[in-house]
Amino acid sequence: MRALAVLFALTLWACAPAQPDADDAAAPAPRALPDDPRELLIECGGALVAQHGLDPAAAAPTLGTPAETAYWTVLALMDKEPGLEGAAGKAAAAARAATWATRPAGDRAERAALCLARFQG
């Protein structure tokens, strides 16, 4: 009888749903882009900088790659948002890039691809 109880307990344990890792719960995968225009610009600026190794504080536009073109488009749109003009927009993108640099590479690549598609032109 005791063996049956142990077998039953092991069966229940084996059938229990898997628990997510702590890292999975702390950093959900990015899906849709933010709805708020200011947050969208900051998010995309940071993701593009982090994924493509761009200089967030560059003084002049460099348009050699699609990612650079998209980043400078984001910065131009930031210049139209109060509080994100000029250096403030670049600083916001740099801060968000630091956050994205700590996220899994797949999540970062996914978000940068969404931003690139949105702002490439």
mmCIF file of C-alpha atoms in Angstrom:
data_model
loop_
_atom_site.group_PDB
_atom_site.id
_atom_site.type_symbol
_atom_site.label_atom_id
_atom_site.label_comp_id
_atom_site.label_asym_id
_atom_site.label_seq_id
_atom_site.Cartn_x
_atom_site.Cartn_y
_atom_site.Cartn_z
ATOM 1 C CA MET A 1 0.000 0.000 0.000
ATOM 2 C CA ARG A 2 2.843 2.380 0.852
ATOM 3 C CA ALA A 3 4.489 1.693 -2.559
ATOM 4 C CA LEU A 4 1.220 2.606 -4.277
ATOM 5 C CA ALA A 5 1.086 5.931 -2.407
ATOM 6 C CA VAL A 6 4.700 6.717 -3.388
ATOM 7 C CA LEU A 7 3.977 5.796 -7.008
ATOM 8 C CA PHE A 8 0.895 8.031 -6.989
ATOM 9 C CA ALA A 9 2.892 10.949 -5.553
ATOM 10 C CA LEU A 10 5.629 10.542 -8.168
ATOM 11 C CA THR A 11 3.019 10.445 -10.923
ATOM 12 C CA LEU A 12 1.473 13.693 -9.715
ATOM 13 C CA TRP A 13 4.883 15.326 -9.459
ATOM 14 C CA ALA A 14 5.818 14.233 -13.006
ATOM 15 C CA CYS A 15 2.562 15.579 -14.426
ATOM 16 C CA ALA A 16 2.760 18.967 -12.705
ATOM 17 C CA PRO A 17 3.062 21.902 -15.113
ATOM 18 C CA ALA A 18 6.550 23.341 -15.497
ATOM 19 C CA GLN A 19 7.238 26.497 -13.517
ATOM 20 C CA PRO A 20 8.799 29.401 -15.435
ATOM 21 C CA ASP A 21 12.324 30.421 -14.544
ATOM 22 C CA ALA A 22 12.728 33.600 -12.519
ATOM 23 C CA ASP A 23 14.467 35.236 -15.514
ATOM 24 C CA ASP A 24 11.512 34.433 -17.775
ATOM 25 C CA ALA A 25 9.055 36.068 -15.388
ATOM 26 C CA ALA A 26 11.208 39.163 -14.909
ATOM 27 C CA ALA A 27 11.770 39.871 -18.606
ATOM 28 C CA PRO A 28 8.815 39.006 -20.824
ATOM 29 C CA ALA A 29 9.518 38.864 -24.525
ATOM 30 C CA PRO A 30 8.677 42.051 -26.385
ATOM 31 C CA ARG A 31 5.686 41.875 -28.663
ATOM 32 C CA ALA A 32 3.807 44.919 -29.890
ATOM 33 C CA LEU A 33 5.345 48.355 -29.984
ATOM 34 C CA PRO A 34 4.100 50.882 -27.381
ATOM 35 C CA ASP A 35 0.995 52.929 -28.230
ATOM 36 C CA ASP A 36 2.269 56.154 -26.651
ATOM 37 C CA PRO A 37 4.209 58.104 -29.330
ATOM 38 C CA ARG A 38 6.887 59.350 -26.899
ATOM 39 C CA GLU A 39 7.417 55.874 -25.450
ATOM 40 C CA LEU A 40 7.508 54.399 -28.966
ATOM 41 C CA LEU A 41 10.300 56.766 -30.018
ATOM 42 C CA ILE A 42 12.363 56.144 -26.873
ATOM 43 C CA GLU A 43 11.828 52.381 -27.116
ATOM 44 C CA CYS A 44 12.798 52.206 -30.776
ATOM 45 C CA GLY A 45 15.758 54.544 -30.394
ATOM 46 C CA GLY A 46 17.124 52.389 -27.593
ATOM 47 C CA ALA A 47 16.457 49.082 -29.323
ATOM 48 C CA LEU A 48 18.136 50.220 -32.541
ATOM 49 C CA VAL A 49 21.193 51.539 -30.684
ATOM 50 C CA ALA A 50 21.533 48.365 -28.601
ATOM 51 C CA GLN A 51 21.011 45.909 -31.452
ATOM 52 C CA HIS A 52 23.070 47.625 -34.142
ATOM 53 C CA GLY A 53 25.843 49.175 -32.050
ATOM 54 C CA LEU A 54 25.002 52.740 -33.044
ATOM 55 C CA ASP A 55 26.437 55.801 -31.307
ATOM 56 C CA PRO A 56 23.429 57.328 -29.524
ATOM 57 C CA ALA A 57 25.192 60.681 -29.078
ATOM 58 C CA ALA A 58 26.525 61.123 -32.624
ATOM 59 C CA ALA A 59 26.599 64.785 -33.631
ATOM 60 C CA ALA A 60 25.724 64.312 -37.297
ATOM 61 C CA PRO A 61 23.534 61.782 -39.084
ATOM 62 C CA THR A 62 25.219 58.758 -40.599
ATOM 63 C CA LEU A 63 22.969 57.054 -43.087
ATOM 64 C CA GLY A 64 25.116 54.134 -44.217
ATOM 65 C CA THR A 65 22.781 51.358 -43.061
ATOM 66 C CA PRO A 66 19.014 50.942 -42.731
ATOM 67 C CA ALA A 67 19.413 50.889 -38.930
ATOM 68 C CA GLU A 68 21.235 54.241 -38.961
ATOM 69 C CA THR A 69 18.568 55.745 -41.211
ATOM 70 C CA ALA A 70 15.816 54.481 -38.900
ATOM 71 C CA TYR A 71 17.626 55.800 -35.811
ATOM 72 C CA TRP A 72 18.004 59.271 -37.271
ATOM 73 C CA THR A 73 14.347 59.218 -38.317
ATOM 74 C CA VAL A 74 13.455 58.421 -34.703
ATOM 75 C CA LEU A 75 15.672 61.286 -33.487
ATOM 76 C CA ALA A 76 14.067 63.698 -35.963
ATOM 77 C CA LEU A 77 10.643 62.729 -34.636
ATOM 78 C CA MET A 78 11.886 63.092 -31.040
ATOM 79 C CA ASP A 79 12.846 66.690 -31.866
ATOM 80 C CA LYS A 80 9.135 67.400 -32.356
ATOM 81 C CA GLU A 81 8.197 66.025 -28.918
ATOM 82 C CA PRO A 82 8.416 68.396 -25.929
ATOM 83 C CA GLY A 83 11.152 67.256 -23.581
ATOM 84 C CA LEU A 84 12.821 64.987 -26.135
ATOM 85 C CA GLU A 85 14.444 67.622 -28.302
ATOM 86 C CA GLY A 86 18.142 67.398 -29.172
ATOM 87 C CA ALA A 87 20.387 65.978 -26.476
ATOM 88 C CA ALA A 88 17.418 64.944 -24.308
ATOM 89 C CA GLY A 89 16.181 62.552 -27.005
ATOM 90 C CA LYS A 90 19.655 61.113 -27.501
ATOM 91 C CA ALA A 91 20.022 60.649 -23.735
ATOM 92 C CA ALA A 92 16.646 58.900 -23.533
ATOM 93 C CA ALA A 93 17.634 56.559 -26.376
ATOM 94 C CA ALA A 94 20.997 55.850 -24.718
ATOM 95 C CA ALA A 95 19.323 55.037 -21.393
ATOM 96 C CA ARG A 96 16.870 52.677 -23.070
ATOM 97 C CA ALA A 97 19.738 51.100 -25.051
ATOM 98 C CA ALA A 98 21.445 50.277 -21.746
ATOM 99 C CA THR A 99 18.261 48.498 -20.668
ATOM 100 C CA TRP A 100 18.020 46.601 -23.941
ATOM 101 C CA ALA A 101 21.674 45.571 -23.699
ATOM 102 C CA THR A 102 20.790 43.503 -20.616
ATOM 103 C CA ARG A 103 17.903 41.691 -22.306
ATOM 104 C CA PRO A 104 18.216 38.420 -24.254
ATOM 105 C CA ALA A 105 19.614 38.846 -27.755
ATOM 106 C CA GLY A 106 16.504 37.347 -29.358
ATOM 107 C CA ASP A 107 14.199 39.844 -27.640
ATOM 108 C CA ARG A 108 16.473 42.724 -28.586
ATOM 109 C CA ALA A 109 16.651 41.580 -32.218
ATOM 110 C CA GLU A 110 12.870 41.165 -32.391
ATOM 111 C CA ARG A 111 12.208 44.663 -31.036
ATOM 112 C CA ALA A 112 14.868 46.254 -33.264
ATOM 113 C CA ALA A 113 13.366 44.529 -36.314
ATOM 114 C CA LEU A 114 9.903 45.901 -35.476
ATOM 115 C CA CYS A 115 11.369 49.386 -35.060
ATOM 116 C CA LEU A 116 13.411 49.108 -38.230
ATOM 117 C CA ALA A 117 10.318 48.127 -40.202
ATOM 118 C CA ARG A 118 8.381 51.034 -38.690
ATOM 119 C CA PHE A 119 10.975 53.798 -39.163
ATOM 120 C CA GLN A 120 13.174 52.731 -42.062
ATOM 121 C CA GLY A 121 11.243 54.910 -44.422
#
